[in-house]
PDB file of C-alpha atoms and ligand atoms in Angstrom:
ATOM      1  CA  MET A   1     118.211 119.346  87.117  1.00 72.00           C
ATOM      2  CA  ILE A   2     116.858 122.138  89.329  1.00 78.00           C
ATOM      3  CA  PRO A   3     113.872 120.741  91.240  1.00 80.00           C
ATOM      4  CA  ILE A   4     110.486 122.240  90.388  1.00 87.00           C
ATOM      5  CA  VAL A   5     108.933 120.939  93.582  1.00 90.00           C
ATOM      6  CA  ASP A   6     110.359 122.109  96.932  1.00 92.00           C
ATOM      7  CA  GLU A   7     112.958 119.502  97.969  1.00 92.00           C
ATOM      8  CA  ASP A   8     111.427 118.859 101.395  1.00 95.00           C
ATOM      9  CA  VAL A   9     107.980 118.412  99.832  1.00 95.00           C
ATOM     10  CA  GLU A  10     109.507 116.044  97.249  1.00 94.00           C
ATOM     11  CA  ALA A  11     111.172 114.007 100.024  1.00 94.00           C
ATOM     12  CA  TYR A  12     107.880 113.858 101.965  1.00 96.00           C
ATOM     13  CA  ALA A  13     106.057 112.641  98.835  1.00 96.00           C
ATOM     14  CA  ALA A  14     108.711 109.990  98.190  1.00 95.00           C
ATOM     15  CA  GLU A  15     108.398 108.689 101.751  1.00 95.00           C
ATOM     16  CA  HIS A  16     104.659 108.284 101.222  1.00 97.00           C
ATOM     17  CA  CYS A  17     104.905 106.219  98.057  1.00 97.00           C
ATOM     18  CA  SER A  18     104.770 102.417  98.293  1.00 96.00           C
ATOM     19  CA  GLU A  19     107.882 100.813  99.698  1.00 93.00           C
ATOM     20  CA  VAL A  20     110.571  99.830  97.230  1.00 95.00           C
ATOM     21  CA  SER A  21     112.746  96.790  97.743  1.00 94.00           C
ATOM     22  CA  ASP A  22     116.282  97.069  99.018  1.00 97.00           C
ATOM     23  CA  LEU A  23     117.471  96.498  95.424  1.00 98.00           C
ATOM     24  CA  TYR A  24     116.316  99.991  94.378  1.00 98.00           C
ATOM     25  CA  GLU A  25     117.956 101.597  97.426  1.00 96.00           C
ATOM     26  CA  ARG A  26     121.258  99.897  96.653  1.00 98.00           C
ATOM     27  CA  LEU A  27     121.016 100.904  92.993  1.00 98.00           C
ATOM     28  CA  ARG A  28     120.374 104.507  94.030  1.00 97.00           C
ATOM     29  CA  GLU A  29     123.389 104.492  96.331  1.00 97.00           C
ATOM     30  CA  GLU A  30     125.681 102.917  93.737  1.00 98.00           C
ATOM     31  CA  THR A  31     124.516 105.367  91.047  1.00 98.00           C
ATOM     32  CA  TYR A  32     125.297 108.333  93.325  1.00 97.00           C
ATOM     33  CA  ALA A  33     128.691 106.876  94.223  1.00 97.00           C
ATOM     34  CA  ALA A  34     129.777 105.682  90.772  1.00 96.00           C
ATOM     35  CA  THR A  35     128.380 108.124  88.168  1.00 96.00           C
ATOM     36  CA  THR A  36     128.782 111.824  87.495  1.00 95.00           C
ATOM     37  CA  LEU A  37     125.109 112.517  86.687  1.00 95.00           C
ATOM     38  CA  PRO A  38     123.140 110.513  89.273  1.00 96.00           C
ATOM     39  CA  GLN A  39     120.235 112.969  89.160  1.00 94.00           C
ATOM     40  CA  MET A  40     119.331 111.459  85.771  1.00 96.00           C
ATOM     41  CA  GLN A  41     117.886 108.502  87.679  1.00 97.00           C
ATOM     42  CA  VAL A  42     114.088 108.715  87.961  1.00 97.00           C
ATOM     43  CA  GLY A  43     113.909 107.844  91.679  1.00 95.00           C
ATOM     44  CA  ARG A  44     111.141 106.526  93.862  1.00 96.00           C
ATOM     45  CA  ILE A  45     108.157 108.767  92.979  1.00 97.00           C
ATOM     46  CA  GLU A  46     108.526 108.420  89.220  1.00 98.00           C
ATOM     47  CA  GLY A  47     109.561 104.785  89.528  1.00 98.00           C
ATOM     48  CA  ARG A  48     106.416 103.876  91.460  1.00 98.00           C
ATOM     49  CA  LEU A  49     104.348 105.928  88.981  1.00 98.00           C
ATOM     50  CA  LEU A  50     105.840 103.983  86.049  1.00 98.00           C
ATOM     51  CA  LYS A  51     105.096 100.659  87.700  1.00 98.00           C
ATOM     52  CA  LEU A  52     101.509 101.730  88.446  1.00 98.00           C
ATOM     53  CA  LEU A  53     100.931 102.998  84.881  1.00 98.00           C
ATOM     54  CA  VAL A  54     102.202  99.712  83.446  1.00 98.00           C
ATOM     55  CA  GLN A  55      99.872  97.770  85.729  1.00 98.00           C
ATOM     56  CA  LEU A  56      96.849 100.028  85.080  1.00 97.00           C
ATOM     57  CA  SER A  57      97.322  99.854  81.321  1.00 97.00           C
ATOM     58  CA  GLY A  58      97.715  96.070  81.321  1.00 98.00           C
ATOM     59  CA  ALA A  59     100.809  96.438  79.120  1.00 98.00           C
ATOM     60  CA  ARG A  60     102.734  93.325  78.005  1.00 98.00           C
ATOM     61  CA  ARG A  61     105.253  94.706  75.488  1.00 98.00           C
ATOM     62  CA  ALA A  62     107.226  97.753  76.610  1.00 99.00           C
ATOM     63  CA  VAL A  63     110.117  99.820  75.233  1.00 99.00           C
ATOM     64  CA  GLU A  64     112.381 102.197  77.139  1.00 99.00           C
ATOM     65  CA  ILE A  65     114.617 104.808  75.493  1.00 98.00           C
ATOM     66  CA  GLY A  66     117.304 105.907  77.977  1.00 98.00           C
ATOM     67  CA  THR A  67     118.183 103.271  80.560  1.00 98.00           C
ATOM     68  CA  PHE A  68     121.278 104.634  82.361  1.00 98.00           C
ATOM     69  CA  THR A  69     121.871 102.477  85.474  1.00 98.00           C
ATOM     70  CA  GLY A  70     118.463 100.832  85.323  1.00 98.00           C
ATOM     71  CA  TYR A  71     116.114 102.378  87.909  1.00 98.00           C
ATOM     72  CA  SER A  72     113.227 103.126  85.526  1.00 98.00           C
ATOM     73  CA  SER A  73     113.649  99.831  83.655  1.00 98.00           C
ATOM     74  CA  LEU A  74     113.392  97.866  86.903  1.00 98.00           C
ATOM     75  CA  SER A  75     110.239  99.805  87.816  1.00 98.00           C
ATOM     76  CA  ILE A  76     108.577  99.214  84.426  1.00 98.00           C
ATOM     77  CA  ALA A  77     109.511  95.527  84.321  1.00 98.00           C
ATOM     78  CA  GLU A  78     108.246  95.036  87.887  1.00 98.00           C
ATOM     79  CA  GLY A  79     104.786  96.175  86.725  1.00 98.00           C
ATOM     80  CA  LEU A  80     104.688  93.861  83.697  1.00 98.00           C
ATOM     81  CA  PRO A  81     103.020  90.426  83.878  1.00 98.00           C
ATOM     82  CA  ASP A  82     105.262  87.333  84.056  1.00 98.00           C
ATOM     83  CA  ASP A  83     105.211  86.916  80.274  1.00 98.00           C
ATOM     84  CA  GLY A  84     105.791  90.639  79.653  1.00 98.00           C
ATOM     85  CA  THR A  85     108.898  92.033  77.946  1.00 98.00           C
ATOM     86  CA  LEU A  86     110.795  95.299  78.129  1.00 98.00           C
ATOM     87  CA  ILE A  87     113.306  96.266  75.431  1.00 99.00           C
ATOM     88  CA  CYS A  88     115.783  98.867  76.726  1.00 99.00           C
ATOM     89  CA  LEU A  89     117.683 101.151  74.344  1.00 98.00           C
ATOM     90  CA  ASP A  90     120.817 103.047  75.351  1.00 98.00           C
ATOM     91  CA  VAL A  91     124.212 104.032  73.941  1.00 98.00           C
ATOM     92  CA  SER A  92     126.237 103.612  77.127  1.00 98.00           C
ATOM     93  CA  GLU A  93     127.905 100.274  77.759  1.00 98.00           C
ATOM     94  CA  GLU A  94     129.415 101.638  80.983  1.00 97.00           C
ATOM     95  CA  TRP A  95     126.166 102.800  82.618  1.00 98.00           C
ATOM     96  CA  THR A  96     124.072  99.873  81.444  1.00 98.00           C
ATOM     97  CA  ALA A  97     126.680  97.466  82.870  1.00 98.00           C
ATOM     98  CA  ILE A  98     125.438  98.617  86.275  1.00 98.00           C
ATOM     99  CA  ALA A  99     121.822  98.099  85.155  1.00 98.00           C
ATOM    100  CA  ARG A 100     122.611  94.565  83.984  1.00 98.00           C
ATOM    101  CA  ARG A 101     123.894  93.575  87.434  1.00 98.00           C
ATOM    102  CA  TYR A 102     120.685  94.742  89.111  1.00 98.00           C
ATOM    103  CA  TRP A 103     118.489  93.078  86.455  1.00 98.00           C
ATOM    104  CA  ALA A 104     120.335  89.817  87.153  1.00 98.00           C
ATOM    105  CA  GLU A 105     119.477  90.184  90.834  1.00 98.00           C
ATOM    106  CA  ALA A 106     115.816  91.169  90.449  1.00 98.00           C
ATOM    107  CA  PRO A 107     113.337  88.254  90.392  1.00 98.00           C
ATOM    108  CA  TRP A 108     111.594  90.054  87.473  1.00 98.00           C
ATOM    109  CA  GLY A 109     114.837  91.044  85.675  1.00 98.00           C
ATOM    110  CA  ASP A 110     114.596  88.335  83.021  1.00 98.00           C
ATOM    111  CA  LYS A 111     111.783  90.286  81.338  1.00 98.00           C
ATOM    112  CA  ILE A 112     114.376  92.909  80.275  1.00 98.00           C
ATOM    113  CA  GLU A 113     116.472  92.902  77.092  1.00 98.00           C
ATOM    114  CA  LEU A 114     119.116  95.563  76.330  1.00 98.00           C
ATOM    115  CA  ARG A 115     119.972  96.839  72.835  1.00 98.00           C
ATOM    116  CA  LEU A 116     123.018  99.096  72.688  1.00 98.00           C
ATOM    117  CA  GLY A 117     123.291 101.798  70.022  1.00 98.00           C
ATOM    118  CA  PRO A 118     121.592 105.025  68.945  1.00 98.00           C
ATOM    119  CA  ALA A 119     117.936 104.570  69.850  1.00 98.00           C
ATOM    120  CA  ILE A 120     116.605 105.915  66.566  1.00 98.00           C
ATOM    121  CA  GLU A 121     118.435 103.083  64.764  1.00 98.00           C
ATOM    122  CA  SER A 122     117.489 100.393  67.299  1.00 98.00           C
ATOM    123  CA  LEU A 123     113.823 101.385  66.992  1.00 98.00           C
ATOM    124  CA  GLU A 124     113.790 100.391  63.319  1.00 98.00           C
ATOM    125  CA  ALA A 125     114.221  96.741  64.322  1.00 97.00           C
ATOM    126  CA  ILE A 126     111.358  96.755  66.843  1.00 98.00           C
ATOM    127  CA  ASP A 127     107.974  95.680  65.499  1.00 97.00           C
ATOM    128  CA  GLY A 128     104.612  96.658  66.942  1.00 96.00           C
ATOM    129  CA  PRO A 129     102.265  96.441  68.617  1.00 98.00           C
ATOM    130  CA  ILE A 130     103.930  98.134  71.602  1.00 98.00           C
ATOM    131  CA  ASP A 131     101.795  98.714  74.704  1.00 98.00           C
ATOM    132  CA  PHE A 132     104.005 100.978  76.812  1.00 99.00           C
ATOM    133  CA  VAL A 133     106.886 103.356  76.090  1.00 98.00           C
ATOM    134  CA  PHE A 134     109.112 105.423  78.364  1.00 99.00           C
ATOM    135  CA  ILE A 135     111.243 108.109  76.682  1.00 98.00           C
ATOM    136  CA  ASP A 136     114.096 109.509  78.801  1.00 98.00           C
ATOM    137  CA  ALA A 137     117.150 110.016  76.562  1.00 98.00           C
ATOM    138  CA  ASP A 138     118.647 112.895  74.506  1.00 98.00           C
ATOM    139  CA  LYS A 139     116.049 115.663  74.377  1.00 98.00           C
ATOM    140  CA  GLU A 140     116.899 116.592  70.769  1.00 98.00           C
ATOM    141  CA  GLY A 141     115.763 113.084  69.781  1.00 98.00           C
ATOM    142  CA  TYR A 142     112.294 113.225  71.360  1.00 98.00           C
ATOM    143  CA  ILE A 143     110.286 114.205  68.248  1.00 98.00           C
ATOM    144  CA  GLY A 144     112.051 111.521  66.196  1.00 98.00           C
ATOM    145  CA  TYR A 145     111.337 108.863  68.850  1.00 98.00           C
ATOM    146  CA  TRP A 146     107.696 109.957  69.059  1.00 98.00           C
ATOM    147  CA  GLU A 147     107.241 109.744  65.289  1.00 98.00           C
ATOM    148  CA  ALA A 148     109.060 106.393  65.045  1.00 98.00           C
ATOM    149  CA  LEU A 149     107.006 104.881  67.857  1.00 98.00           C
ATOM    150  CA  LEU A 150     103.467 106.114  67.258  1.00 98.00           C
ATOM    151  CA  PRO A 151     102.741 103.958  64.185  1.00 98.00           C
ATOM    152  CA  LYS A 152     103.887 100.913  66.182  1.00 98.00           C
ATOM    153  CA  MET A 153     101.759 101.592  69.255  1.00 98.00           C
ATOM    154  CA  ALA A 154      98.773  99.415  70.146  1.00 98.00           C
ATOM    155  CA  PRO A 155      95.424 101.224  70.415  1.00 98.00           C
ATOM    156  CA  GLY A 156      95.150 102.335  74.036  1.00 98.00           C
ATOM    157  CA  GLY A 157      98.935 102.091  74.472  1.00 98.00           C
ATOM    158  CA  LEU A 158     100.742 104.587  76.714  1.00 98.00           C
ATOM    159  CA  LEU A 159     103.722 106.810  75.986  1.00 98.00           C
ATOM    160  CA  VAL A 160     105.392 108.354  79.032  1.00 99.00           C
ATOM    161  CA  ILE A 161     107.905 111.123  78.363  1.00 98.00           C
ATOM    162  CA  ASP A 162     110.292 112.473  80.980  1.00 98.00           C
ATOM    163  CA  ASN A 163     111.769 115.943  81.662  1.00 98.00           C
ATOM    164  CA  VAL A 164     109.107 117.820  79.709  1.00 98.00           C
ATOM    165  CA  LEU A 165     109.434 120.885  81.978  1.00 98.00           C
ATOM    166  CA  TRP A 166     113.275 120.838  81.948  1.00 97.00           C
ATOM    167  CA  SER A 167     113.588 122.495  85.355  1.00 96.00           C
ATOM    168  CA  GLY A 168     110.953 125.060  84.343  1.00 96.00           C
ATOM    169  CA  SER A 169     113.188 126.437  81.580  1.00 96.00           C
ATOM    170  CA  VAL A 170     110.489 125.683  78.982  1.00 97.00           C
ATOM    171  CA  LEU A 171     109.036 129.096  79.865  1.00 97.00           C
ATOM    172  CA  ALA A 172     112.206 130.877  78.646  1.00 97.00           C
ATOM    173  CA  PRO A 173     114.291 128.281  76.791  1.00 97.00           C
ATOM    174  CA  GLU A 174     117.944 129.131  76.211  1.00 97.00           C
ATOM    175  CA  THR A 175     119.806 125.814  75.861  1.00 97.00           C
ATOM    176  CA  GLU A 176     119.477 123.427  72.919  1.00 98.00           C
ATOM    177  CA  SER A 177     117.871 120.829  75.206  1.00 98.00           C
ATOM    178  CA  ALA A 178     115.305 123.312  76.535  1.00 98.00           C
ATOM    179  CA  LYS A 179     114.442 124.419  72.991  1.00 98.00           C
ATOM    180  CA  ALA A 180     114.112 120.779  71.924  1.00 98.00           C
ATOM    181  CA  ILE A 181     111.724 120.077  74.798  1.00 98.00           C
ATOM    182  CA  VAL A 182     109.616 123.131  73.918  1.00 98.00           C
ATOM    183  CA  ALA A 183     109.423 121.925  70.308  1.00 98.00           C
ATOM    184  CA  PHE A 184     108.543 118.404  71.447  1.00 98.00           C
ATOM    185  CA  ASN A 185     105.792 119.607  73.800  1.00 98.00           C
ATOM    186  CA  ALA A 186     104.195 121.658  71.014  1.00 98.00           C
ATOM    187  CA  HIS A 187     104.514 118.729  68.594  1.00 98.00           C
ATOM    188  CA  ALA A 188     102.911 116.238  70.989  1.00 98.00           C
ATOM    189  CA  ALA A 189     100.161 118.632  72.118  1.00 98.00           C
ATOM    190  CA  ALA A 190      99.093 119.140  68.487  1.00 98.00           C
ATOM    191  CA  ASP A 191      98.985 115.403  67.741  1.00 98.00           C
ATOM    192  CA  ASP A 192      95.395 114.195  67.687  1.00 98.00           C
ATOM    193  CA  ARG A 193      96.458 110.530  67.558  1.00 98.00           C
ATOM    194  CA  VAL A 194      96.800 110.737  71.361  1.00 98.00           C
ATOM    195  CA  GLU A 195      95.087 112.094  74.450  1.00 98.00           C
ATOM    196  CA  GLN A 196      97.566 113.450  76.933  1.00 98.00           C
ATOM    197  CA  VAL A 197      98.298 115.138  80.235  1.00 98.00           C
ATOM    198  CA  LEU A 198     101.493 116.996  81.201  1.00 98.00           C
ATOM    199  CA  LEU A 199     102.081 116.337  84.893  1.00 98.00           C
ATOM    200  CA  THR A 200     104.110 118.678  87.111  1.00 96.00           C
ATOM    201  CA  VAL A 201     105.700 115.662  88.792  1.00 96.00           C
ATOM    202  CA  ARG A 202     109.470 115.767  89.339  1.00 95.00           C
ATOM    203  CA  ASP A 203     110.881 117.421  86.145  1.00 96.00           C
ATOM    204  CA  GLY A 204     107.595 117.155  84.239  1.00 97.00           C
ATOM    205  CA  ILE A 205     106.120 113.949  82.825  1.00 98.00           C
ATOM    206  CA  THR A 206     103.780 113.667  79.850  1.00 98.00           C
ATOM    207  CA  VAL A 207     101.462 110.666  79.779  1.00 98.00           C
ATOM    208  CA  ALA A 208      99.865 110.123  76.370  1.00 98.00           C
ATOM    209  CA  ARG A 209      97.312 107.437  75.476  1.00 98.00           C
ATOM    210  CA  VAL A 210      96.962 106.321  71.881  1.00 98.00           C
ATOM    211  CA  ARG A 211      93.360 106.708  70.689  1.00 97.00           C
TER     212      ARG A 211
HETATM  213  C1  LIG B   1     118.328 110.568  81.790  1.00 94.78           C
HETATM  214  S1  LIG B   1     119.271 109.130  81.477  1.00 94.78           S
HETATM  215  C2  LIG B   1     118.094 107.834  81.710  1.00 94.78           C
HETATM  216  C3  LIG B   1     117.760 107.610  83.160  1.00 94.78           C
HETATM  217  C4  LIG B   1     117.011 106.323  83.415  1.00 94.78           C
HETATM  218  N1  LIG B   1     115.701 106.346  82.800  1.00 94.78           N
HETATM  219  C5  LIG B   1     116.921 106.018  84.900  1.00 94.78           C
HETATM  220  O1  LIG B   1     115.836 106.031  85.485  1.00 94.78           O
HETATM  221  O2  LIG B   1     117.966 105.773  85.522  1.00 94.78           O
HETATM  222  C6  LIG B   1     119.498 109.228  79.737  1.00 94.78           C
HETATM  223  C7  LIG B   1     120.124 108.017  79.073  1.00 94.78           C
HETATM  224  O3  LIG B   1     119.947 108.161  77.655  1.00 94.78           O
HETATM  225  C8  LIG B   1     121.056 107.610  77.003  1.00 94.78           C
HETATM  226  N2  LIG B   1     121.132 108.190  75.656  1.00 94.78           N
HETATM  227  C9  LIG B   1     121.492 109.450  75.295  1.00 94.78           C
HETATM  228  N3  LIG B   1     121.418 109.610  73.974  1.00 94.78           N
HETATM  229  C10 LIG B   1     120.984 108.436  73.463  1.00 94.78           C
HETATM  230  C11 LIG B   1     120.700 107.958  72.137  1.00 94.78           C
HETATM  231  N4  LIG B   1     120.842 108.749  71.074  1.00 94.78           N
HETATM  232  N5  LIG B   1     120.273 106.688  71.997  1.00 94.78           N
HETATM  233  C12 LIG B   1     120.113 105.871  73.073  1.00 94.78           C
HETATM  234  N6  LIG B   1     120.366 106.271  74.345  1.00 94.78           N
HETATM  235  C13 LIG B   1     120.799 107.519  74.537  1.00 94.78           C
HETATM  236  C14 LIG B   1     122.244 107.969  77.894  1.00 94.78           C
HETATM  237  O4  LIG B   1     123.319 107.086  77.679  1.00 94.78           O
HETATM  238  C15 LIG B   1     121.626 107.847  79.295  1.00 94.78           C
HETATM  239  O5  LIG B   1     121.884 106.584  79.860  1.00 94.78           O
END
């Protein structure tokens, strides 16, 4: 991912977000040391934003598509009330094994449940109403996830979608992922079931509220 925001500005912004516990710092360090694509992790700015959005929306039932080593899931679950639940969908046993260790350590980690397998299949077994969704997996799957989730969303529920600017390549898409993001953005923007804003935060984040 090529940063859209100047790296020094991004670092300054991160330093001025609310403190995160030592758990997140250790997870960040382990992800950089143990995986080949650590930049997939959402990090502090987006993590704090996710937690805040969960709290502001009053969500109780949340779903995440694309868990990796667990940073975003920890952030979402931290914002949920004590009786809240987060179902995490991912295909990677290896990466989510790291996530599981950090969930076990977090005082709020017991709100999280992992379902391994292709997300589009796992979604079939999840009933609504869902209050909060974070989509951060294969970009070619985004339209399918959107369509599978929208009928299950609670009125006023939030969908948060990551990487919607794909390093700025949406302006001249060449790769399959960039083309998929362009198609997704057009699809979501034309959907009058939601109100939405595309934020130029990190790699681009769409926040959509179900009408
Ligand atoms: C960008 S990473 C997620 C990063 C994570 N949100 C974080 O903050 O650390 C994308 C994840 O999507 C998962 N993934 C890719 N294709 C998938 C699919 N078809 N179904 C479920 N998960 C998938 C990958 O295994 C990977 O862990």
